[in-house]
PDB file of N, CA, C and O in Angstrom:
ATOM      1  N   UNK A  13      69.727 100.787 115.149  1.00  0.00           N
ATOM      2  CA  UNK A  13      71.013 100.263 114.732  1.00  0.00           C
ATOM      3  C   UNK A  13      72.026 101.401 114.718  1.00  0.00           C
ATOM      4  O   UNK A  13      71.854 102.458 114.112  1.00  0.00           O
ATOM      5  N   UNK A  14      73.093 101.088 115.438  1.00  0.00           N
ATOM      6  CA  UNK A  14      74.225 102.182 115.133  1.00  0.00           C
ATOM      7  C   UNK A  14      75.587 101.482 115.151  1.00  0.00           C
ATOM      8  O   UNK A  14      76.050 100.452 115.641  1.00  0.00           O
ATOM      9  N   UNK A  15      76.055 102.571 114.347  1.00  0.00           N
ATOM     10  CA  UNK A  15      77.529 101.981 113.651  1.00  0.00           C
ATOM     11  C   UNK A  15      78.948 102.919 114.811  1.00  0.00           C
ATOM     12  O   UNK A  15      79.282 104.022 115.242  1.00  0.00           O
ATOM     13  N   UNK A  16      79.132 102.184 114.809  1.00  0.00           N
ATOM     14  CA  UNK A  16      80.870 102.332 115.467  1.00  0.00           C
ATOM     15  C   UNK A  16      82.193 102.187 114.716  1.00  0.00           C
ATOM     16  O   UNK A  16      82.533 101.031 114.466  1.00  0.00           O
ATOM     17  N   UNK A  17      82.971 103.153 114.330  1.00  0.00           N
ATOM     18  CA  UNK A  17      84.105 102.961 113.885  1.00  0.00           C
ATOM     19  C   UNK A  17      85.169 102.637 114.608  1.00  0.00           C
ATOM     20  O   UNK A  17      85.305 103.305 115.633  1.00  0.00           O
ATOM     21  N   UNK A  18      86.171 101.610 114.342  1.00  0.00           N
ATOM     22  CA  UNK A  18      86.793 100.609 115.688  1.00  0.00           C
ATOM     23  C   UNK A  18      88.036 100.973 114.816  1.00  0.00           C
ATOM     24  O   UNK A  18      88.659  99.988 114.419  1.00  0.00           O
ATOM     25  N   UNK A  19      88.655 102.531 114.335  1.00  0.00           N
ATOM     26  CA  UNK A  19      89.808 102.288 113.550  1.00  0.00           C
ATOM     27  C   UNK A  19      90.980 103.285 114.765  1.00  0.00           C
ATOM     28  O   UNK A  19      90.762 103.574 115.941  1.00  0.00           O
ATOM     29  N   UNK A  20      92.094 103.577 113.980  1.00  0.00           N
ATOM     30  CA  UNK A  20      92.811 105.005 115.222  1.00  0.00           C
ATOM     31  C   UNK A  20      92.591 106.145 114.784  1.00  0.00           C
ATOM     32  O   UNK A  20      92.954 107.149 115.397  1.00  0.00           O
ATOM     33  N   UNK A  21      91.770 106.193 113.310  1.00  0.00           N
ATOM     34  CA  UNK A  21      91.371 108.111 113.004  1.00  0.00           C
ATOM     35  C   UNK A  21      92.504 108.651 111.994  1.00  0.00           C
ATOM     36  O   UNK A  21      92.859 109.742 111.550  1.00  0.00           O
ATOM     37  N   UNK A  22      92.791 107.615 111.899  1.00  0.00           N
ATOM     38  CA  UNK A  22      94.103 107.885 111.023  1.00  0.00           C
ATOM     39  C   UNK A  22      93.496 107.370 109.142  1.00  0.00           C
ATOM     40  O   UNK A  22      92.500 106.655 109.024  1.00  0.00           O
ATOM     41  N   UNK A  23      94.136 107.781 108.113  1.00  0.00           N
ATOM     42  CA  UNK A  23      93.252 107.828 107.014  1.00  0.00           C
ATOM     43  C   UNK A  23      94.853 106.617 106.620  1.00  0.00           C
ATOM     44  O   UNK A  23      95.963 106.908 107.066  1.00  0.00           O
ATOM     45  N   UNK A  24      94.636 105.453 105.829  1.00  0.00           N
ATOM     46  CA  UNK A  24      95.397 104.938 105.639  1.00  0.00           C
ATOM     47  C   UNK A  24      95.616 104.418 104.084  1.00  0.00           C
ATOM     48  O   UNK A  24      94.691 103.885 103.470  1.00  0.00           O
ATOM     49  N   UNK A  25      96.929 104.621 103.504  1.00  0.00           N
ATOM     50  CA  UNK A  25      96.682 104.183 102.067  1.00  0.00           C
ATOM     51  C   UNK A  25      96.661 102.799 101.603  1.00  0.00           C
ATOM     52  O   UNK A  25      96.640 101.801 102.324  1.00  0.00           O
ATOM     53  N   UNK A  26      96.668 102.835 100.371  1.00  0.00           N
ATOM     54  CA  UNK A  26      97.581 101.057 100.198  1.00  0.00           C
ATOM     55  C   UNK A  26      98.833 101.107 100.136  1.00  0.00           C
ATOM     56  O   UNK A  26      99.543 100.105 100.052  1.00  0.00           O
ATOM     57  N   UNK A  27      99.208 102.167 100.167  1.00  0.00           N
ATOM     58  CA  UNK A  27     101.044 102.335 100.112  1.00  0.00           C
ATOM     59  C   UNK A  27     101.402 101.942 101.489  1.00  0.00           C
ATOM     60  O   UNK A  27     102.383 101.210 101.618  1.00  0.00           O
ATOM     61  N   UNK A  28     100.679 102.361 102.653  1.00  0.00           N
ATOM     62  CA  UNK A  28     100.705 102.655 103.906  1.00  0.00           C
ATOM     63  C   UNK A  28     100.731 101.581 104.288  1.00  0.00           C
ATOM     64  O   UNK A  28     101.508 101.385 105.223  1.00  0.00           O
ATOM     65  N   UNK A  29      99.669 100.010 103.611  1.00  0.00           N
ATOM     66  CA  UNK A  29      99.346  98.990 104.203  1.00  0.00           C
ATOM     67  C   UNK A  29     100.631  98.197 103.941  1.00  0.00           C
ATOM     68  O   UNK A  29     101.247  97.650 104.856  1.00  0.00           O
ATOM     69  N   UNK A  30     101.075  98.149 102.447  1.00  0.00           N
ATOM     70  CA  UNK A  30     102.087  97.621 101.837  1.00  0.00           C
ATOM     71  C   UNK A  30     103.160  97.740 102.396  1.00  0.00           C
ATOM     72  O   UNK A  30     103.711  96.652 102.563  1.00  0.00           O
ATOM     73  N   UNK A  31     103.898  98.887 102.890  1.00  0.00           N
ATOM     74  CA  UNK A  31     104.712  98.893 103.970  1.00  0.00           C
ATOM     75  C   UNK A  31     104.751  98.699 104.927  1.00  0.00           C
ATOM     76  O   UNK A  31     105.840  98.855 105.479  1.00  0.00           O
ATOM     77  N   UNK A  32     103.739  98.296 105.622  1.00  0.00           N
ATOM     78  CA  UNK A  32     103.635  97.678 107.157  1.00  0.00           C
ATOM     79  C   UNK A  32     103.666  96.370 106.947  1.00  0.00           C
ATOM     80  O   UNK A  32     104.358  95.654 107.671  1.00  0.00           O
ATOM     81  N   UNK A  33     102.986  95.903 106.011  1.00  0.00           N
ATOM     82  CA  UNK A  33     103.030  94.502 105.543  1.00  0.00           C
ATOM     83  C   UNK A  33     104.969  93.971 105.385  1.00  0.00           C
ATOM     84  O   UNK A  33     105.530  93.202 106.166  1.00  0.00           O
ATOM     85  N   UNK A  34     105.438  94.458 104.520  1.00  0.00           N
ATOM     86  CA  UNK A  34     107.245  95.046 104.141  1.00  0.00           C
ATOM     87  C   UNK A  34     107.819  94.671 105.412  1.00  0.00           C
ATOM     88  O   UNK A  34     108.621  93.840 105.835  1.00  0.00           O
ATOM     89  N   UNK A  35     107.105  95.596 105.850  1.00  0.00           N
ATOM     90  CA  UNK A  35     108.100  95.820 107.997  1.00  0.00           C
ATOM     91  C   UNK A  35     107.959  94.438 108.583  1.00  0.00           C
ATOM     92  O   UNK A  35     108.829  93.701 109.047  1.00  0.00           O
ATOM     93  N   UNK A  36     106.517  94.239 108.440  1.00  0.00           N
ATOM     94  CA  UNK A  36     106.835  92.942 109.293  1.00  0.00           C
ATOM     95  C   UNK A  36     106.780  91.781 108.701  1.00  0.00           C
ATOM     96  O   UNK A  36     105.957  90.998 109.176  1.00  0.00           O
ATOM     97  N   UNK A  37     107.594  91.314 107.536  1.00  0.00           N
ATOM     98  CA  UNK A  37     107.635  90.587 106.427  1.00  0.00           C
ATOM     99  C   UNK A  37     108.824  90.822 105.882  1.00  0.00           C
ATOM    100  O   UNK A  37     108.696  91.041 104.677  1.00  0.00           O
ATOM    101  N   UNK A  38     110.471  90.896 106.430  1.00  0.00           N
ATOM    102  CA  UNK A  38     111.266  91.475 105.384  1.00  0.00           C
ATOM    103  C   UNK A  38     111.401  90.308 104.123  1.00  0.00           C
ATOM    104  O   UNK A  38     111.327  89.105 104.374  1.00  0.00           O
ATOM    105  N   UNK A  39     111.570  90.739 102.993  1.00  0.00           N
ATOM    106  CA  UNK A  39     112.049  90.131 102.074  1.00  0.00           C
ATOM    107  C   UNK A  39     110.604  89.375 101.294  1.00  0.00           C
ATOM    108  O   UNK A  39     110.614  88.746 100.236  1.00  0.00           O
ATOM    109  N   UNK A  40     109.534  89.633 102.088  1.00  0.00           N
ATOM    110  CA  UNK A  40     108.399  89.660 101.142  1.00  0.00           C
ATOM    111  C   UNK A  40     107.936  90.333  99.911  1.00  0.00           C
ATOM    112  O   UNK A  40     107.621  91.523  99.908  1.00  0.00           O
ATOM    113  N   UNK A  41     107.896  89.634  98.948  1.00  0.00           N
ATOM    114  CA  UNK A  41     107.191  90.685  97.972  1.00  0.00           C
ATOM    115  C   UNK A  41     105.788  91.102  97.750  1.00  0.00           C
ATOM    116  O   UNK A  41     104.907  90.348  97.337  1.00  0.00           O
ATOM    117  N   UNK A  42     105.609  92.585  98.108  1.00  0.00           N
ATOM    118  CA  UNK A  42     104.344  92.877  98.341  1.00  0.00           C
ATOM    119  C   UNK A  42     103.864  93.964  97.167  1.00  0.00           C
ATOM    120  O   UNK A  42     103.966  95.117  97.585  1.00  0.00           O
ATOM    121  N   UNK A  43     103.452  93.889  96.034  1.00  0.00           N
ATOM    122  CA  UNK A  43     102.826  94.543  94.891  1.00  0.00           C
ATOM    123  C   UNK A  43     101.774  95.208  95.533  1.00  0.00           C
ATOM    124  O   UNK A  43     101.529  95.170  96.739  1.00  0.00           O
ATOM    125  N   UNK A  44     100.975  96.009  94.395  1.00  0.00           N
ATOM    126  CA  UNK A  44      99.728  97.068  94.757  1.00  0.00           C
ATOM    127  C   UNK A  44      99.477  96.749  93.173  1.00  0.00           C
ATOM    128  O   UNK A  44     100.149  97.260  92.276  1.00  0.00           O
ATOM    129  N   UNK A  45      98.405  95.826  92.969  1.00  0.00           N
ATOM    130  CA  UNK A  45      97.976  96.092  91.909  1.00  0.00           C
ATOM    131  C   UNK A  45      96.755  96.921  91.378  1.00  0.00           C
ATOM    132  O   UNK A  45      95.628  96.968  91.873  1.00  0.00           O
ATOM    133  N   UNK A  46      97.391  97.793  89.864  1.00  0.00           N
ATOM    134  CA  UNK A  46      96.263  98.647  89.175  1.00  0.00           C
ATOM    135  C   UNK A  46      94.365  98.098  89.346  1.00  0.00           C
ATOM    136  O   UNK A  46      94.325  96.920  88.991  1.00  0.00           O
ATOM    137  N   UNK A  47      93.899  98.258  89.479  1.00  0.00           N
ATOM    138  CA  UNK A  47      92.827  97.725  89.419  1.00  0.00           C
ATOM    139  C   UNK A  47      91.669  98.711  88.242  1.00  0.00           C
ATOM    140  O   UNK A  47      91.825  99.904  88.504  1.00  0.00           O
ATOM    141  N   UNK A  48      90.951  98.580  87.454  1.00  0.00           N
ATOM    142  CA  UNK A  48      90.473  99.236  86.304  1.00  0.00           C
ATOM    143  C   UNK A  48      89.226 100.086  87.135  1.00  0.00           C
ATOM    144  O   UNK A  48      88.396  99.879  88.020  1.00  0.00           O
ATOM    145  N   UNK A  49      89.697 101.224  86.194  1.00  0.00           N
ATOM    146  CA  UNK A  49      88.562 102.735  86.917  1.00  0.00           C
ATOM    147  C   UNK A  49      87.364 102.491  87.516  1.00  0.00           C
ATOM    148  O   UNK A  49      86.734 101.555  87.024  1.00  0.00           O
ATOM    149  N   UNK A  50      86.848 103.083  88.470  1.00  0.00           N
ATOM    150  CA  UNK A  50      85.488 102.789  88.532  1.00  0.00           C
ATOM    151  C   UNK A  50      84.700 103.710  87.918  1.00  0.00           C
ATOM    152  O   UNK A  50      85.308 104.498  87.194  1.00  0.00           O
ATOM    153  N   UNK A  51      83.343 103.860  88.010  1.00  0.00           N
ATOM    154  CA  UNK A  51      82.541 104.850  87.145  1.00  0.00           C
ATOM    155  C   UNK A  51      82.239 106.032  88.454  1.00  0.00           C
ATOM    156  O   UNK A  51      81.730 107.130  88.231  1.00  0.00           O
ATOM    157  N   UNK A  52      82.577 105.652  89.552  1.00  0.00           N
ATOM    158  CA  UNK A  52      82.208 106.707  90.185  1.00  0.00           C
ATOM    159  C   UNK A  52      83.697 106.741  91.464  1.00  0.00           C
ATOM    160  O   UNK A  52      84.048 105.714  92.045  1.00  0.00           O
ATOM    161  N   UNK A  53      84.207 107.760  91.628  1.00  0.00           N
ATOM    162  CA  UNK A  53      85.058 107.801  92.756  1.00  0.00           C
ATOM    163  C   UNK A  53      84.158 107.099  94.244  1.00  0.00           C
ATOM    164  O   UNK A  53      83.008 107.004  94.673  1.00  0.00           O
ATOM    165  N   UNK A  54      85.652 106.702  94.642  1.00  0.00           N
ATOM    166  CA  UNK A  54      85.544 105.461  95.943  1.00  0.00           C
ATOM    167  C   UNK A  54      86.617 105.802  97.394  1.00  0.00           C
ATOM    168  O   UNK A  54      86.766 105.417  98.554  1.00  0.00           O
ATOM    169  N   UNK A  55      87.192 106.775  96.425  1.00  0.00           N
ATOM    170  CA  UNK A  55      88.487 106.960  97.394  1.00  0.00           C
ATOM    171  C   UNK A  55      87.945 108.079  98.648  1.00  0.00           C
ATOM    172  O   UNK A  55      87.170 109.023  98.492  1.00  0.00           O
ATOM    173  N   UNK A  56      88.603 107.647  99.885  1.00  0.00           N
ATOM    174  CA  UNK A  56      88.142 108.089 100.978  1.00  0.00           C
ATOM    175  C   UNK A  56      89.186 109.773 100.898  1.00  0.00           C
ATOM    176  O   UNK A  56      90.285 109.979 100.381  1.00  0.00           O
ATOM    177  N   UNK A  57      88.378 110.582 101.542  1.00  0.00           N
ATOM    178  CA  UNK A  57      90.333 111.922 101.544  1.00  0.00           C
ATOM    179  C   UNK A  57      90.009 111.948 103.260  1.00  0.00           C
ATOM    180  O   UNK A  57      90.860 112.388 104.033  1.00  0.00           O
ATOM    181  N   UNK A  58      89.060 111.574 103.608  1.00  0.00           N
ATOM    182  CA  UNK A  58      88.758 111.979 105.156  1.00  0.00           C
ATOM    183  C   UNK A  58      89.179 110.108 105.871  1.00  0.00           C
ATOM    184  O   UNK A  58      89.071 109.103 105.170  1.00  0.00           O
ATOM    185  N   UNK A  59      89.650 110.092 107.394  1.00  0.00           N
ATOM    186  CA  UNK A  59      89.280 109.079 107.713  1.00  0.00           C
ATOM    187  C   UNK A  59      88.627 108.754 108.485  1.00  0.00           C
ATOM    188  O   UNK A  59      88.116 109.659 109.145  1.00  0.00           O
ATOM    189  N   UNK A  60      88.324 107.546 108.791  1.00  0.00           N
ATOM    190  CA  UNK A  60      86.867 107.066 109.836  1.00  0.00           C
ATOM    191  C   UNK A  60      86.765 107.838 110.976  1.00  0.00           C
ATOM    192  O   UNK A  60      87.870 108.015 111.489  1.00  0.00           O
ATOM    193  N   UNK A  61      85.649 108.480 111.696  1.00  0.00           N
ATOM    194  CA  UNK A  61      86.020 109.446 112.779  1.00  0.00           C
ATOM    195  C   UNK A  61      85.616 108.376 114.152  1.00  0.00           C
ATOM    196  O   UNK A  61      84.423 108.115 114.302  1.00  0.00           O
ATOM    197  N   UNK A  62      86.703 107.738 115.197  1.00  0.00           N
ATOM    198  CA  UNK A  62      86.605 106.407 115.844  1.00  0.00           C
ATOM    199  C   UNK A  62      85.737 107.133 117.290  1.00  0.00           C
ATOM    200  O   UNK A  62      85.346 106.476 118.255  1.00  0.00           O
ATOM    201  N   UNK A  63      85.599 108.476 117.132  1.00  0.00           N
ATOM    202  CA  UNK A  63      85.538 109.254 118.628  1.00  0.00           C
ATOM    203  C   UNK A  63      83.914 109.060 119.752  1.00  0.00           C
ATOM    204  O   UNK A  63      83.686 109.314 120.935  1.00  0.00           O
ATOM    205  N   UNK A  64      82.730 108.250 118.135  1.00  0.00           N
ATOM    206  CA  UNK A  64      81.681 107.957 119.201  1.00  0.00           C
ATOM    207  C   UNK A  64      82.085 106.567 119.999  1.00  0.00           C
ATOM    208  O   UNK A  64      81.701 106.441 121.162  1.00  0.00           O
ATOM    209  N   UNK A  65      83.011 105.323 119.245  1.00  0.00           N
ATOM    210  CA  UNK A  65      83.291 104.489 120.414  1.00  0.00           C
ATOM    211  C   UNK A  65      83.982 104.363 121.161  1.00  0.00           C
ATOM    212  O   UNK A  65      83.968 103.427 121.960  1.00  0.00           O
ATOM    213  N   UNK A  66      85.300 105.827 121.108  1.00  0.00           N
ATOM    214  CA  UNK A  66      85.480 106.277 122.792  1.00  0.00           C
ATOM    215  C   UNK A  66      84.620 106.698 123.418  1.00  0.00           C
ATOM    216  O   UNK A  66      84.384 106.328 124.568  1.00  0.00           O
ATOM    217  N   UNK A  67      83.869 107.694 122.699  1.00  0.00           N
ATOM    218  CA  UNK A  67      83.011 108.108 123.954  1.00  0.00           C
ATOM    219  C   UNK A  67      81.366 107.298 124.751  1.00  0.00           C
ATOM    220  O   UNK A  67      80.708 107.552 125.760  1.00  0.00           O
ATOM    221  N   UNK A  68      81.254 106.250 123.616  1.00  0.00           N
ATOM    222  CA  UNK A  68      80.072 105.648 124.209  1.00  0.00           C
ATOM    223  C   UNK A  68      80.560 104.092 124.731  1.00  0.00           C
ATOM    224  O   UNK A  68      80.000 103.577 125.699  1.00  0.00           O
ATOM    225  N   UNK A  69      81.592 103.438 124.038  1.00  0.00           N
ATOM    226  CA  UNK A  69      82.171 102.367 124.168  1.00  0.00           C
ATOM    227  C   UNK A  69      83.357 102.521 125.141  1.00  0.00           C
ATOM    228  O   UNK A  69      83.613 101.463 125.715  1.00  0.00           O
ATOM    229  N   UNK A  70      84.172 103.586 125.487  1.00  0.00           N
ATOM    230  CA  UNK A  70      85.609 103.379 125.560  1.00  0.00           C
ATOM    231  C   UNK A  70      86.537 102.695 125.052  1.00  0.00           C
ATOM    232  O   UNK A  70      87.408 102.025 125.607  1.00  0.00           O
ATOM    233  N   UNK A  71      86.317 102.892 123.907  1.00  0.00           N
ATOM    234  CA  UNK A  71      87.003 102.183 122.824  1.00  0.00           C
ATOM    235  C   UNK A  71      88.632 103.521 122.846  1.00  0.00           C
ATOM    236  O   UNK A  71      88.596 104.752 122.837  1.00  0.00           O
ATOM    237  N   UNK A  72      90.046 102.425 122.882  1.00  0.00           N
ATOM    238  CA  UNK A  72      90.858 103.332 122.208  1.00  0.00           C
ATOM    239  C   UNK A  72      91.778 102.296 121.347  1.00  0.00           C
ATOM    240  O   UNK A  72      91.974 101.152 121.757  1.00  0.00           O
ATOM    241  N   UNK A  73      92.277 102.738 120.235  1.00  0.00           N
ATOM    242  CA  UNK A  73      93.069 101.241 119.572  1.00  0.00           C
ATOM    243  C   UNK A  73      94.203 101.285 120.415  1.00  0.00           C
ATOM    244  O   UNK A  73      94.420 102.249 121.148  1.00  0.00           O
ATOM    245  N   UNK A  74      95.052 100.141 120.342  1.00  0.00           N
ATOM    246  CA  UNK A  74      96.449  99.507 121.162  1.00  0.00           C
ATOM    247  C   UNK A  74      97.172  99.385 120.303  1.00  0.00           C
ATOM    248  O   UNK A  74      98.307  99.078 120.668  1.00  0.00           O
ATOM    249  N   UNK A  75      96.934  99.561 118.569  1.00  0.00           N
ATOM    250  CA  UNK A  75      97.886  99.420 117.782  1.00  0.00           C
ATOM    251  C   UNK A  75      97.860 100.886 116.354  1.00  0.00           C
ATOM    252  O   UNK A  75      96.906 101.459 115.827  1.00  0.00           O
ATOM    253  N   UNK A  76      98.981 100.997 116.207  1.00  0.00           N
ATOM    254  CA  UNK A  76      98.851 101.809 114.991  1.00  0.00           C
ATOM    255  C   UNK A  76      98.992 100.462 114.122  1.00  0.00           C
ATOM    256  O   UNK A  76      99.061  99.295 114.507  1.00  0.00           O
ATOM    257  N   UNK A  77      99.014 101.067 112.668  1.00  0.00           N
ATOM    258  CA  UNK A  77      98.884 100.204 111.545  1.00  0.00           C
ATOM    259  C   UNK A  77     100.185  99.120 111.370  1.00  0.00           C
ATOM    260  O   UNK A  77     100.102  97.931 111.064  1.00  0.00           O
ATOM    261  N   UNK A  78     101.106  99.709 111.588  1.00  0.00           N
ATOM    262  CA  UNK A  78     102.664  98.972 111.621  1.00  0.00           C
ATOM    263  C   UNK A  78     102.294  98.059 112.671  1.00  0.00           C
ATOM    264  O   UNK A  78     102.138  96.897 112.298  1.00  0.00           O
ATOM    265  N   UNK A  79     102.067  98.366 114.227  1.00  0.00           N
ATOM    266  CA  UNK A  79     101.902  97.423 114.747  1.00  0.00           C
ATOM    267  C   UNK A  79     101.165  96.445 114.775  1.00  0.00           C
ATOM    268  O   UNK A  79     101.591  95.340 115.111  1.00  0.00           O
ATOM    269  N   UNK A  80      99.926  96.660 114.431  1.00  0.00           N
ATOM    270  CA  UNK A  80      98.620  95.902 113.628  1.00  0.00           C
ATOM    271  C   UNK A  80      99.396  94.527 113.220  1.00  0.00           C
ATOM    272  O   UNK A  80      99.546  93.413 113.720  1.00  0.00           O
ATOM    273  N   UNK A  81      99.790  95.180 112.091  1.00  0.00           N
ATOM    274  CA  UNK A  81     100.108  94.322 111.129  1.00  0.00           C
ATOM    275  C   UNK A  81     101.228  93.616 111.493  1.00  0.00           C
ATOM    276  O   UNK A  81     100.899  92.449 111.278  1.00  0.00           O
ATOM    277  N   UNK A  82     102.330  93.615 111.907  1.00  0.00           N
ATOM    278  CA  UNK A  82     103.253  92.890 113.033  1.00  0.00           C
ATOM    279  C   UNK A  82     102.295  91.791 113.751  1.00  0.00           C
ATOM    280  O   UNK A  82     102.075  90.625 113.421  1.00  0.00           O
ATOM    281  N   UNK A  83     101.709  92.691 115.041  1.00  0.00           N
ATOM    282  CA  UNK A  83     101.393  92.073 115.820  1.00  0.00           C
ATOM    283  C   UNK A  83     100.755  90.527 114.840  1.00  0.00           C
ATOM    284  O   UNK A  83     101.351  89.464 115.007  1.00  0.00           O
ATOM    285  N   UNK A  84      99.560  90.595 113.891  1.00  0.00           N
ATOM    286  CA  UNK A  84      98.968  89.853 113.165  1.00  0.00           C
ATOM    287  C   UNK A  84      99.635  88.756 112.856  1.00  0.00           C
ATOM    288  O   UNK A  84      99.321  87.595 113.119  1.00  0.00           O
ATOM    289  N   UNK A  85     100.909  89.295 112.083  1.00  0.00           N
ATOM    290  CA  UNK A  85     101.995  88.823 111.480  1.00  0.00           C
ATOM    291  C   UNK A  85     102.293  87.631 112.677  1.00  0.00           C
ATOM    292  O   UNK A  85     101.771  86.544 112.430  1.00  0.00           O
ATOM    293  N   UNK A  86     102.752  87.688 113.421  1.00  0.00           N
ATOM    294  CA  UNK A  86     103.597  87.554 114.937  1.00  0.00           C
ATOM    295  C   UNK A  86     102.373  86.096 115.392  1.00  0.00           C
ATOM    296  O   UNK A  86     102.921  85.077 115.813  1.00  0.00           O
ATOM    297  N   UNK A  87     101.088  86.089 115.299  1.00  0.00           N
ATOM    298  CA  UNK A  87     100.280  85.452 115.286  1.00  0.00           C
ATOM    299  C   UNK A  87      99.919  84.718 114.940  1.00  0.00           C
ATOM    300  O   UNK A  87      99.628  83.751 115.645  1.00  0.00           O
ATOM    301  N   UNK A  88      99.702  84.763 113.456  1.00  0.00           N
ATOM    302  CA  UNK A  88      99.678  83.545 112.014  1.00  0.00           C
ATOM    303  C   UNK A  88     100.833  82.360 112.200  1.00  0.00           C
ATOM    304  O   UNK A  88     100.750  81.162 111.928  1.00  0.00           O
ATOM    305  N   UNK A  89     101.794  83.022 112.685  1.00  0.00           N
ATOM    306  CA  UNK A  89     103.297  82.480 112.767  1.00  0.00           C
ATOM    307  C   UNK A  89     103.420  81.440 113.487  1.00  0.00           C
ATOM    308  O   UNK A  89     103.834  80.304 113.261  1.00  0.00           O
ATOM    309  N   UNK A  90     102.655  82.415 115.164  1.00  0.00           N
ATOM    310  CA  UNK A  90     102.387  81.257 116.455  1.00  0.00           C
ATOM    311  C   UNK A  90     101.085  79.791 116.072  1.00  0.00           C
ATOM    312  O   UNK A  90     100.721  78.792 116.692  1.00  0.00           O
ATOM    313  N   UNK A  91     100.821  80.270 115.036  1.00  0.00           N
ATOM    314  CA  UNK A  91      99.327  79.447 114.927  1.00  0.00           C
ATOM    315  C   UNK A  91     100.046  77.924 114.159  1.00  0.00           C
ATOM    316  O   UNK A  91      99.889  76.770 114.557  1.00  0.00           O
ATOM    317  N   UNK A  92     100.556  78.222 113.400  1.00  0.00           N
ATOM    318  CA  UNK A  92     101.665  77.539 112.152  1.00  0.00           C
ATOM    319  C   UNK A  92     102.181  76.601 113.335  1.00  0.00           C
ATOM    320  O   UNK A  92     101.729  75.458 113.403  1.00  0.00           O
ATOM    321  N   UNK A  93     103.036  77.011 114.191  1.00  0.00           N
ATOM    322  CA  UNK A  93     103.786  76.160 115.187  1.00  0.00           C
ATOM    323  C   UNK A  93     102.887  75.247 115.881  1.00  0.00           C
ATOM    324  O   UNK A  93     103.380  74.193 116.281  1.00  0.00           O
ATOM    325  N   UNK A  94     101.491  75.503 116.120  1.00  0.00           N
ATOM    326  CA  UNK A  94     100.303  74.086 117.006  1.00  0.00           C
ATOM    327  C   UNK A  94     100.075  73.754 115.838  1.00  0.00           C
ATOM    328  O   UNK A  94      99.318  72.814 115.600  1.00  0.00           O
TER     329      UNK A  94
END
């Protein structure tokens, strides 16, 4: 069994998500809620390293996170209309 990371290598926050969400959503309200401590740290400082499924997959992403989330956005939207 082997694992593949399918991300762009980029380490991303919830601040990070929340504003892409923002961008392609104006006038949405998008909170970050507190959530209560855990007993053991969870938080990533490194991010996913995507470079074995370029090199065994040819994997490269087509979107950064803004566009991601657009594009997504852009989608849900088209789905709503059928």
């Amino acid at each position: 069994s082997r694992a593949f990371n399918l991300g762009t290598g980029a380490l991303t926050t919830q601040e990070d998500l929340a504003s892409a969400i923002r961008q392609a959503c104006p006038g949405a309200r998008v909170e970050i809620a507190q959530a209560p401590p855990r007993p053991e740290p969870t938080r990533r400082e490194q991010p996913l390293d995507p470079s074995r499924s370029r090199e065994e997959l040819g994997y490269t992403p087509k979107f950064d996170l803004a566009q991601g989330v657009a594009d997504f956005v852009k989608e849900l939207r088209q789905a709503q209309k059928t």
